Amino acid sequence: MDGDQRRQAAGLGRTRFFESFVPTGSFREDVIAGLSLPQKSLPPKYFYDANGSRLFEAICRLREYYPTRSELALMRAHLPAIARFAGRGSTLIEYGSGESLKSRLLIRALRPAAYVPVDISEEALQGAALRLRREFPWLEIRAVHGDFSRPLKVPMTELRGRRVVYFPGSTIGNFTTEEAHAFLRMTRGQLGPKGAMLVGVDLKKDANLLHAAYNDAKGITAAFNLNLLARINRELRGRFDLRRFRHYAFYNAPLGRIEMHLVSLVRQRVDIGAYRFAFDAGESIHTENSYKYSIEDFQALAGSAGFRGAKVWRDPKGLFSLHGLIAA
Ligand code: AVJ
């Protein structure tokens, strides 16, 4: 911690900020590598700069985007049972906390000894930590700015009590099955003997409903997707013309996932710093997968990673699920 951070921390009462390892060169490297593949692709974690995090918060409030509302309804409907499962007074670690919308309910019900929000967007993390501090002055907050898709340097050793990892929002859907398996295994190792995990998982459903959720009428999802190119322009001296790319999202039923792409509308070349990339008309950059699971599929996956699916809750409409997992 430098002097500024110390002064800042001093003014934040029981709130502390930690930097986990987010290599600064990795955005550039990942973009250059991803755009050099036969099927161009970019990792979805880079959606979440300050602008992208704001756009995502707007997506969560869209009429068509059912996951956030469904998960909130699920939490409200089953909060006492979820709290009994997770236990009071534990350390609550949340991956991809964003604006910590759903965590509020959990914090109120669990009264955790400490809350450890982990997010890749520093702005979202700080905004959330400040609001939570006002709402829960008694709560010890250890905000970790980091990328949870790789092993984190969370100050775990100092964490008291039983650990509960909260991974809501179906963020796990961004991982392939292999990545999700590896992530669950890694988390199981961090939980310790009596730890538990709560994972929000979007369910397979009517493809029309899925399609609408990722192709909203206001075009917020399109703006969220295109912001990735704007971010490359801002941070990596990219020369993308956003009018020459279009948002494209569809449900790939055989693979059980929504795919988001940015499609080049013309044959063009785009410079990023000293690099140049060629696009055919109609060629796409694959920017996100959002896997949908059945309850049984996800329990099998969790089981293969060493967890026992102890509990599962659904929202009243049956659109979304929350799995309570413990070490097998
Ligand atoms: C944050 C990964 C759960 O896949 O639904 C929303 C991101 N992408 N609209 C999702 C997203 C387009 C979201 N996750």
mmCIF file of C-alpha atoms and ligand atoms in Angstrom:
data_model
loop_
_atom_site.group_PDB
_atom_site.id
_atom_site.type_symbol
_atom_site.label_atom_id
_atom_site.label_comp_id
_atom_site.label_asym_id
_atom_site.label_seq_id
_atom_site.Cartn_x
_atom_site.Cartn_y
_atom_site.Cartn_z
ATOM 1 C CA MET A 1 0.000 0.000 0.000
ATOM 2 C CA ASP A 2 1.351 3.454 -0.850
ATOM 3 C CA GLY A 3 0.677 6.610 1.162
ATOM 4 C CA ASP A 4 -2.407 7.603 -0.822
ATOM 5 C CA GLN A 5 -3.973 4.185 -0.444
ATOM 6 C CA ARG A 6 -3.203 4.193 3.275
ATOM 7 C CA ARG A 7 -4.907 7.569 3.713
ATOM 8 C CA GLN A 8 -7.806 6.332 1.634
ATOM 9 C CA ALA A 9 -8.082 3.130 3.662
ATOM 10 C CA ALA A 10 -7.927 5.131 6.878
ATOM 11 C CA GLY A 11 -11.015 7.062 5.769
ATOM 12 C CA LEU A 12 -12.896 3.892 4.932
ATOM 13 C CA GLY A 13 -13.349 2.449 8.387
ATOM 14 C CA ARG A 14 -13.597 -1.323 8.157
ATOM 15 C CA THR A 15 -13.104 -1.308 4.373
ATOM 16 C CA ARG A 16 -9.748 -2.305 2.847
ATOM 17 C CA PHE A 17 -8.686 -2.539 -0.793
ATOM 18 C CA PHE A 18 -6.285 -5.141 -2.136
ATOM 19 C CA GLU A 19 -4.634 -5.452 -5.516
ATOM 20 C CA SER A 20 -4.504 -8.984 -6.769
ATOM 21 C CA PHE A 21 -2.289 -9.807 -9.712
ATOM 22 C CA VAL A 22 -3.793 -8.228 -12.861
ATOM 23 C CA PRO A 23 -0.860 -8.073 -15.302
ATOM 24 C CA THR A 24 -1.070 -4.750 -17.140
ATOM 25 C CA GLY A 25 0.324 -6.114 -20.415
ATOM 26 C CA SER A 26 -2.171 -8.947 -20.626
ATOM 27 C CA PHE A 27 -5.006 -7.018 -22.331
ATOM 28 C CA ARG A 28 -2.749 -6.173 -25.279
ATOM 29 C CA GLU A 29 -1.334 -9.715 -25.469
ATOM 30 C CA ASP A 30 -4.754 -11.353 -25.260
ATOM 31 C CA VAL A 31 -6.176 -9.040 -27.949
ATOM 32 C CA ILE A 32 -3.280 -9.620 -30.356
ATOM 33 C CA ALA A 33 -3.378 -13.381 -29.772
ATOM 34 C CA GLY A 34 -7.183 -13.584 -30.024
ATOM 35 C CA LEU A 35 -7.376 -11.612 -33.271
ATOM 36 C CA SER A 36 -4.650 -13.801 -34.784
ATOM 37 C CA LEU A 37 -6.748 -16.992 -34.508
ATOM 38 C CA PRO A 38 -8.598 -18.439 -37.531
ATOM 39 C CA GLN A 39 -11.853 -17.765 -35.616
ATOM 40 C CA LYS A 40 -11.011 -14.387 -34.109
ATOM 41 C CA SER A 41 -12.009 -14.230 -30.464
ATOM 42 C CA LEU A 42 -11.633 -12.008 -27.400
ATOM 43 C CA PRO A 43 -12.036 -13.015 -23.728
ATOM 44 C CA PRO A 44 -15.306 -11.681 -22.238
ATOM 45 C CA LYS A 45 -13.581 -10.527 -19.038
ATOM 46 C CA TYR A 46 -12.357 -7.487 -20.999
ATOM 47 C CA PHE A 47 -15.940 -6.208 -21.399
ATOM 48 C CA TYR A 48 -15.729 -4.799 -17.885
ATOM 49 C CA ASP A 49 -13.852 -1.519 -17.992
ATOM 50 C CA ALA A 50 -15.645 1.367 -16.242
ATOM 51 C CA ASN A 51 -17.869 1.960 -19.273
ATOM 52 C CA GLY A 52 -18.588 -1.749 -19.808
ATOM 53 C CA SER A 53 -19.472 -2.281 -16.152
ATOM 54 C CA ARG A 54 -21.993 0.573 -16.393
ATOM 55 C CA LEU A 55 -23.468 -0.929 -19.561
ATOM 56 C CA PHE A 56 -23.717 -4.312 -17.865
ATOM 57 C CA GLU A 57 -25.588 -2.724 -14.944
ATOM 58 C CA ALA A 58 -28.011 -1.267 -17.521
ATOM 59 C CA ILE A 59 -28.422 -4.751 -19.087
ATOM 60 C CA CYS A 60 -29.378 -6.135 -15.665
ATOM 61 C CA ARG A 61 -32.320 -3.701 -15.575
ATOM 62 C CA LEU A 62 -33.622 -4.510 -19.079
ATOM 63 C CA ARG A 63 -37.075 -6.005 -19.502
ATOM 64 C CA GLU A 64 -35.662 -8.754 -21.748
ATOM 65 C CA TYR A 65 -32.718 -9.690 -19.514
ATOM 66 C CA TYR A 66 -34.455 -12.161 -17.185
ATOM 67 C CA PRO A 67 -31.382 -13.618 -15.337
ATOM 68 C CA THR A 68 -30.879 -10.773 -12.847
ATOM 69 C CA ARG A 69 -34.579 -10.457 -11.961
ATOM 70 C CA SER A 70 -34.973 -14.230 -11.750
ATOM 71 C CA GLU A 71 -31.973 -14.620 -9.485
ATOM 72 C CA LEU A 72 -33.180 -11.792 -7.227
ATOM 73 C CA ALA A 73 -36.650 -13.375 -7.059
ATOM 74 C CA LEU A 74 -35.031 -16.718 -6.234
ATOM 75 C CA MET A 75 -32.979 -15.158 -3.434
ATOM 76 C CA ARG A 76 -36.006 -13.373 -1.969
ATOM 77 C CA ALA A 77 -38.170 -16.496 -2.140
ATOM 78 C CA HIS A 78 -35.604 -18.821 -0.524
ATOM 79 C CA LEU A 79 -33.451 -16.511 1.589
ATOM 80 C CA PRO A 80 -34.025 -18.242 4.950
ATOM 81 C CA ALA A 81 -33.101 -21.651 3.492
ATOM 82 C CA ILE A 82 -30.109 -20.205 1.621
ATOM 83 C CA ALA A 83 -28.935 -18.527 4.844
ATOM 84 C CA ARG A 84 -29.321 -21.790 6.805
ATOM 85 C CA PHE A 85 -27.221 -23.540 4.160
ATOM 86 C CA ALA A 86 -24.465 -20.905 4.063
ATOM 87 C CA GLY A 87 -24.408 -20.359 7.829
ATOM 88 C CA ARG A 88 -24.096 -17.161 9.824
ATOM 89 C CA GLY A 89 -20.874 -15.415 10.715
ATOM 90 C CA SER A 90 -18.742 -16.903 7.918
ATOM 91 C CA THR A 91 -16.435 -15.076 5.551
ATOM 92 C CA LEU A 92 -18.358 -14.392 2.354
ATOM 93 C CA ILE A 93 -16.186 -14.267 -0.782
ATOM 94 C CA GLU A 94 -17.889 -13.105 -3.980
ATOM 95 C CA TYR A 95 -16.390 -13.538 -7.444
ATOM 96 C CA GLY A 96 -17.478 -10.945 -10.014
ATOM 97 C CA SER A 97 -19.262 -8.819 -7.430
ATOM 98 C CA GLY A 98 -19.860 -5.845 -9.757
ATOM 99 C CA GLU A 99 -22.349 -3.530 -8.054
ATOM 100 C CA SER A 100 -23.023 -6.181 -5.335
ATOM 101 C CA LEU A 101 -26.764 -6.103 -6.037
ATOM 102 C CA LYS A 102 -27.664 -9.631 -4.935
ATOM 103 C CA SER A 103 -25.031 -9.781 -2.198
ATOM 104 C CA ARG A 104 -26.988 -7.195 -0.171
ATOM 105 C CA LEU A 105 -29.725 -9.740 0.497
ATOM 106 C CA LEU A 106 -27.162 -12.336 1.475
ATOM 107 C CA ILE A 107 -25.217 -9.967 3.748
ATOM 108 C CA ARG A 108 -28.398 -8.965 5.552
ATOM 109 C CA ALA A 109 -29.396 -12.604 6.074
ATOM 110 C CA LEU A 110 -25.951 -14.077 6.876
ATOM 111 C CA ARG A 111 -24.322 -11.276 8.841
ATOM 112 C CA PRO A 112 -20.907 -12.533 7.676
ATOM 113 C CA ALA A 113 -17.751 -11.893 9.731
ATOM 114 C CA ALA A 114 -16.224 -10.369 6.592
ATOM 115 C CA TYR A 115 -17.212 -9.752 2.973
ATOM 116 C CA VAL A 116 -14.562 -10.186 0.259
ATOM 117 C CA PRO A 117 -15.832 -8.863 -3.092
ATOM 118 C CA VAL A 118 -13.533 -9.719 -6.013
ATOM 119 C CA ASP A 119 -13.953 -7.886 -9.320
ATOM 120 C CA ILE A 120 -11.935 -7.063 -12.429
ATOM 121 C CA SER A 121 -13.423 -3.539 -12.598
ATOM 122 C CA GLU A 122 -11.825 -1.281 -10.034
ATOM 123 C CA GLU A 123 -14.494 1.408 -10.502
ATOM 124 C CA ALA A 124 -17.378 -1.025 -9.943
ATOM 125 C CA LEU A 125 -15.587 -2.489 -6.920
ATOM 126 C CA GLN A 126 -14.950 0.869 -5.275
ATOM 127 C CA GLY A 127 -18.470 2.125 -5.949
ATOM 128 C CA ALA A 128 -19.958 -1.042 -4.453
ATOM 129 C CA ALA A 129 -17.641 -1.016 -1.415
ATOM 130 C CA LEU A 130 -18.531 2.587 -0.593
ATOM 131 C CA ARG A 131 -22.278 1.948 -0.840
ATOM 132 C CA LEU A 132 -22.034 -1.252 1.218
ATOM 133 C CA ARG A 133 -20.052 0.552 3.871
ATOM 134 C CA ARG A 134 -22.864 3.056 4.278
ATOM 135 C CA GLU A 135 -25.514 0.351 4.337
ATOM 136 C CA PHE A 136 -23.642 -2.082 6.616
ATOM 137 C CA PRO A 137 -21.315 -0.026 8.865
ATOM 138 C CA TRP A 138 -20.612 -3.087 11.048
ATOM 139 C CA LEU A 139 -19.308 -5.142 8.099
ATOM 140 C CA GLU A 140 -15.612 -5.752 7.492
ATOM 141 C CA ILE A 141 -15.036 -5.399 3.724
ATOM 142 C CA ARG A 142 -11.865 -6.587 1.990
ATOM 143 C CA ALA A 143 -12.282 -5.543 -1.636
ATOM 144 C CA VAL A 144 -9.981 -7.403 -4.038
ATOM 145 C CA HIS A 145 -9.306 -5.954 -7.472
ATOM 146 C CA GLY A 146 -8.376 -8.981 -9.550
ATOM 147 C CA ASP A 147 -9.077 -11.545 -12.243
ATOM 148 C CA PHE A 148 -10.669 -14.630 -10.702
ATOM 149 C CA SER A 149 -10.208 -16.677 -13.872
ATOM 150 C CA ARG A 150 -6.659 -17.276 -12.614
ATOM 151 C CA PRO A 151 -5.454 -18.166 -9.119
ATOM 152 C CA LEU A 152 -5.933 -15.142 -6.874
ATOM 153 C CA LYS A 153 -3.668 -13.748 -4.269
ATOM 154 C CA VAL A 154 -6.531 -13.094 -1.876
ATOM 155 C CA PRO A 155 -5.267 -12.506 1.661
ATOM 156 C CA MET A 156 -6.883 -15.816 2.587
ATOM 157 C CA THR A 157 -4.750 -16.635 5.597
ATOM 158 C CA GLU A 158 -6.140 -13.675 7.514
ATOM 159 C CA LEU A 159 -9.736 -14.692 6.879
ATOM 160 C CA ARG A 160 -11.534 -15.864 9.965
ATOM 161 C CA GLY A 161 -14.109 -18.595 10.221
ATOM 162 C CA ARG A 162 -15.777 -20.774 7.645
ATOM 163 C CA ARG A 163 -15.495 -19.683 4.008
ATOM 164 C CA VAL A 164 -18.463 -19.343 1.698
ATOM 165 C CA VAL A 165 -17.798 -18.545 -1.938
ATOM 166 C CA TYR A 166 -20.675 -16.807 -3.722
ATOM 167 C CA PHE A 167 -20.502 -16.948 -7.533
ATOM 168 C CA PRO A 168 -23.812 -15.526 -8.760
ATOM 169 C CA GLY A 169 -25.150 -14.213 -12.058
ATOM 170 C CA SER A 170 -24.280 -17.313 -14.078
ATOM 171 C CA THR A 171 -20.837 -15.851 -14.634
ATOM 172 C CA ILE A 172 -19.739 -19.507 -14.622
ATOM 173 C CA GLY A 173 -21.547 -19.696 -17.985
ATOM 174 C CA ASN A 174 -18.686 -17.715 -19.532
ATOM 175 C CA PHE A 175 -16.403 -20.707 -18.960
ATOM 176 C CA THR A 176 -16.264 -23.780 -21.185
ATOM 177 C CA THR A 177 -17.062 -27.013 -19.350
ATOM 178 C CA GLU A 178 -13.334 -27.689 -18.928
ATOM 179 C CA GLU A 179 -12.673 -24.190 -17.572
ATOM 180 C CA ALA A 180 -15.673 -24.397 -15.241
ATOM 181 C CA HIS A 181 -14.385 -27.739 -13.975
ATOM 182 C CA ALA A 182 -10.915 -26.278 -13.329
ATOM 183 C CA PHE A 183 -12.404 -23.207 -11.650
ATOM 184 C CA LEU A 184 -14.590 -25.305 -9.337
ATOM 185 C CA ARG A 185 -11.599 -27.487 -8.415
ATOM 186 C CA MET A 186 -9.443 -24.450 -7.659
ATOM 187 C CA THR A 187 -12.208 -22.928 -5.526
ATOM 188 C CA ARG A 188 -12.731 -26.186 -3.666
ATOM 189 C CA GLY A 189 -9.081 -26.041 -2.689
ATOM 190 C CA GLN A 190 -9.484 -22.498 -1.354
ATOM 191 C CA LEU A 191 -12.595 -23.261 0.674
ATOM 192 C CA GLY A 192 -11.009 -25.425 3.315
ATOM 193 C CA PRO A 193 -12.681 -28.360 5.047
ATOM 194 C CA LYS A 194 -16.045 -26.891 6.092
ATOM 195 C CA GLY A 195 -16.441 -24.383 3.267
ATOM 196 C CA ALA A 196 -19.428 -24.063 0.992
ATOM 197 C CA MET A 197 -20.185 -22.576 -2.380
ATOM 198 C CA LEU A 198 -23.280 -20.869 -3.788
ATOM 199 C CA VAL A 199 -23.329 -20.807 -7.596
ATOM 200 C CA GLY A 200 -25.952 -19.031 -9.700
ATOM 201 C CA VAL A 201 -26.535 -20.954 -12.937
ATOM 202 C CA ASP A 202 -28.801 -19.971 -15.812
ATOM 203 C CA LEU A 203 -31.047 -22.781 -17.033
ATOM 204 C CA LYS A 204 -31.729 -24.124 -20.524
ATOM 205 C CA LYS A 205 -35.000 -22.732 -21.839
ATOM 206 C CA ASP A 206 -36.983 -21.659 -24.900
ATOM 207 C CA ALA A 207 -34.500 -20.347 -27.465
ATOM 208 C CA ASN A 208 -36.746 -17.330 -28.215
ATOM 209 C CA LEU A 209 -36.517 -16.146 -24.619
ATOM 210 C CA LEU A 210 -32.742 -16.589 -24.671
ATOM 211 C CA HIS A 211 -32.480 -14.788 -27.978
ATOM 212 C CA ALA A 212 -34.455 -11.785 -26.717
ATOM 213 C CA ALA A 213 -32.292 -11.520 -23.571
ATOM 214 C CA TYR A 214 -29.166 -11.034 -25.699
ATOM 215 C CA ASN A 215 -30.814 -8.918 -28.435
ATOM 216 C CA ASP A 216 -32.651 -6.247 -26.456
ATOM 217 C CA ALA A 217 -34.744 -3.633 -28.237
ATOM 218 C CA LYS A 218 -32.821 -0.663 -26.805
ATOM 219 C CA GLY A 219 -29.523 -1.996 -28.146
ATOM 220 C CA ILE A 220 -27.772 -1.930 -24.751
ATOM 221 C CA THR A 221 -26.330 -5.426 -25.265
ATOM 222 C CA ALA A 222 -25.068 -4.322 -28.690
ATOM 223 C CA ALA A 223 -23.406 -1.282 -27.076
ATOM 224 C CA PHE A 224 -21.901 -3.536 -24.377
ATOM 225 C CA ASN A 225 -20.454 -5.841 -27.048
ATOM 226 C CA LEU A 226 -19.150 -2.988 -29.232
ATOM 227 C CA ASN A 227 -17.571 -1.304 -26.189
ATOM 228 C CA LEU A 228 -14.886 -3.982 -26.396
ATOM 229 C CA LEU A 229 -13.694 -2.438 -29.687
ATOM 230 C CA ALA A 230 -13.989 1.068 -28.229
ATOM 231 C CA ARG A 231 -11.870 -0.082 -25.297
ATOM 232 C CA ILE A 232 -9.204 -1.429 -27.679
ATOM 233 C CA ASN A 233 -9.264 1.964 -29.417
ATOM 234 C CA ARG A 234 -8.908 3.812 -26.089
ATOM 235 C CA GLU A 235 -6.286 1.659 -24.416
ATOM 236 C CA LEU A 236 -4.311 0.020 -27.235
ATOM 237 C CA ARG A 237 -4.316 2.715 -29.939
ATOM 238 C CA GLY A 238 -6.821 0.689 -31.983
ATOM 239 C CA ARG A 239 -8.465 2.082 -35.110
ATOM 240 C CA PHE A 240 -11.754 0.179 -35.119
ATOM 241 C CA ASP A 241 -14.625 1.999 -36.840
ATOM 242 C CA LEU A 242 -17.562 0.890 -34.682
ATOM 243 C CA ARG A 243 -20.005 1.600 -37.517
ATOM 244 C CA ARG A 244 -18.362 -1.166 -39.517
ATOM 245 C CA PHE A 245 -19.126 -3.903 -36.973
ATOM 246 C CA ARG A 246 -22.463 -5.262 -35.810
ATOM 247 C CA HIS A 247 -23.543 -7.087 -32.666
ATOM 248 C CA TYR A 248 -24.697 -10.650 -33.379
ATOM 249 C CA ALA A 249 -25.979 -13.041 -30.686
ATOM 250 C CA PHE A 250 -27.675 -16.417 -31.119
ATOM 251 C CA TYR A 251 -28.394 -19.598 -29.171
ATOM 252 C CA ASN A 252 -26.190 -22.476 -30.280
ATOM 253 C CA ALA A 253 -28.485 -25.304 -29.176
ATOM 254 C CA PRO A 254 -26.164 -28.291 -29.782
ATOM 255 C CA LEU A 255 -23.520 -26.635 -27.609
ATOM 256 C CA GLY A 256 -26.059 -25.259 -25.098
ATOM 257 C CA ARG A 257 -24.741 -21.718 -25.200
ATOM 258 C CA ILE A 258 -25.477 -18.189 -26.297
ATOM 259 C CA GLU A 259 -22.685 -16.936 -28.527
ATOM 260 C CA MET A 260 -21.965 -13.250 -28.968
ATOM 261 C CA HIS A 261 -20.013 -12.054 -31.953
ATOM 262 C CA LEU A 262 -18.993 -8.777 -33.582
ATOM 263 C CA VAL A 263 -19.437 -9.139 -37.323
ATOM 264 C CA SER A 264 -17.444 -7.092 -39.795
ATOM 265 C CA LEU A 265 -19.892 -5.473 -42.240
ATOM 266 C CA VAL A 266 -17.239 -4.965 -44.919
ATOM 267 C CA ARG A 267 -13.897 -6.315 -46.036
ATOM 268 C CA GLN A 268 -11.453 -4.158 -44.075
ATOM 269 C CA ARG A 269 -8.139 -3.888 -42.316
ATOM 270 C CA VAL A 270 -7.840 -2.550 -38.777
ATOM 271 C CA ASP A 271 -4.672 -1.342 -37.076
ATOM 272 C CA ILE A 272 -4.017 -1.814 -33.376
ATOM 273 C CA GLY A 273 -0.787 -0.025 -32.522
ATOM 274 C CA ALA A 274 1.853 -1.621 -34.728
ATOM 275 C CA TYR A 275 -0.358 -4.610 -35.637
ATOM 276 C CA ARG A 276 -2.754 -4.920 -38.559
ATOM 277 C CA PHE A 277 -5.688 -7.341 -38.832
ATOM 278 C CA ALA A 278 -7.677 -8.254 -41.935
ATOM 279 C CA PHE A 279 -11.434 -8.912 -41.880
ATOM 280 C CA ASP A 280 -13.564 -10.383 -44.642
ATOM 281 C CA ALA A 281 -17.094 -9.062 -45.076
ATOM 282 C CA GLY A 282 -19.180 -11.177 -42.674
ATOM 283 C CA GLU A 283 -16.208 -12.419 -40.663
ATOM 284 C CA SER A 284 -16.753 -12.330 -36.896
ATOM 285 C CA ILE A 285 -14.915 -11.866 -33.638
ATOM 286 C CA HIS A 286 -16.344 -14.306 -31.082
ATOM 287 C CA THR A 287 -16.633 -12.260 -27.879
ATOM 288 C CA GLU A 288 -18.615 -14.378 -25.425
ATOM 289 C CA ASN A 289 -20.101 -17.759 -24.630
ATOM 290 C CA SER A 290 -22.875 -17.944 -22.090
ATOM 291 C CA TYR A 291 -23.506 -21.617 -21.308
ATOM 292 C CA LYS A 292 -26.935 -22.718 -20.075
ATOM 293 C CA TYR A 293 -27.259 -25.829 -17.926
ATOM 294 C CA SER A 294 -29.915 -28.236 -16.788
ATOM 295 C CA ILE A 295 -29.939 -28.892 -13.026
ATOM 296 C CA GLU A 296 -28.605 -32.417 -13.643
ATOM 297 C CA ASP A 297 -25.845 -31.223 -16.024
ATOM 298 C CA PHE A 298 -24.556 -28.755 -13.481
ATOM 299 C CA GLN A 299 -24.707 -31.207 -10.592
ATOM 300 C CA ALA A 300 -22.711 -33.702 -12.645
ATOM 301 C CA LEU A 301 -20.114 -31.007 -13.412
ATOM 302 C CA ALA A 302 -19.866 -29.966 -9.749
ATOM 303 C CA GLY A 303 -19.618 -33.625 -8.744
ATOM 304 C CA SER A 304 -16.726 -34.230 -11.135
ATOM 305 C CA ALA A 305 -14.920 -31.271 -9.507
ATOM 306 C CA GLY A 306 -15.242 -32.772 -6.010
ATOM 307 C CA PHE A 307 -18.438 -31.115 -4.821
ATOM 308 C CA ARG A 308 -21.659 -32.581 -3.563
ATOM 309 C CA GLY A 309 -24.736 -30.735 -4.840
ATOM 310 C CA ALA A 310 -26.342 -30.434 -1.421
ATOM 311 C CA LYS A 311 -29.145 -28.024 -2.302
ATOM 312 C CA VAL A 312 -30.676 -26.416 -5.360
ATOM 313 C CA TRP A 313 -33.171 -23.569 -5.538
ATOM 314 C CA ARG A 314 -35.125 -22.206 -8.507
ATOM 315 C CA ASP A 315 -37.011 -18.953 -9.055
ATOM 316 C CA PRO A 316 -40.829 -19.218 -9.211
ATOM 317 C CA LYS A 317 -40.786 -19.190 -13.039
ATOM 318 C CA GLY A 318 -38.091 -21.864 -13.231
ATOM 319 C CA LEU A 319 -35.724 -19.767 -15.341
ATOM 320 C CA PHE A 320 -32.670 -19.664 -13.074
ATOM 321 C CA SER A 321 -31.033 -21.871 -10.423
ATOM 322 C CA LEU A 322 -28.820 -21.481 -7.369
ATOM 323 C CA HIS A 323 -26.719 -24.456 -6.333
ATOM 324 C CA GLY A 324 -25.521 -24.967 -2.785
ATOM 325 C CA LEU A 325 -22.333 -27.042 -2.997
ATOM 326 C CA ILE A 326 -20.151 -28.605 -0.326
ATOM 327 C CA ALA A 327 -16.956 -30.645 -0.586
ATOM 328 C CA ALA A 328 -17.751 -34.287 -1.310
HETATM 329 C C1 AVJ B 1 -22.307 -11.785 -16.712
HETATM 330 C C2 AVJ B 1 -21.677 -13.586 -18.073
HETATM 331 C C3 AVJ B 1 -23.633 -13.742 -16.769
HETATM 332 O O1 AVJ B 1 -23.732 -14.218 -19.983
HETATM 333 O O2 AVJ B 1 -25.618 -13.339 -19.452
HETATM 334 C C4 AVJ B 1 -25.114 -10.213 -20.568
HETATM 335 C C5 AVJ B 1 -22.994 -11.303 -19.569
HETATM 336 N N1 AVJ B 1 -23.557 -10.747 -21.938
HETATM 337 N N2 AVJ B 1 -25.508 -9.878 -21.812
HETATM 338 C C6 AVJ B 1 -24.402 -13.340 -19.442
HETATM 339 C C7 AVJ B 1 -23.888 -10.762 -20.655
HETATM 340 C C8 AVJ B 1 -24.572 -10.183 -22.625
HETATM 341 C C9 AVJ B 1 -23.677 -12.252 -18.641
HETATM 342 N N3 AVJ B 1 -22.803 -12.827 -17.582
#
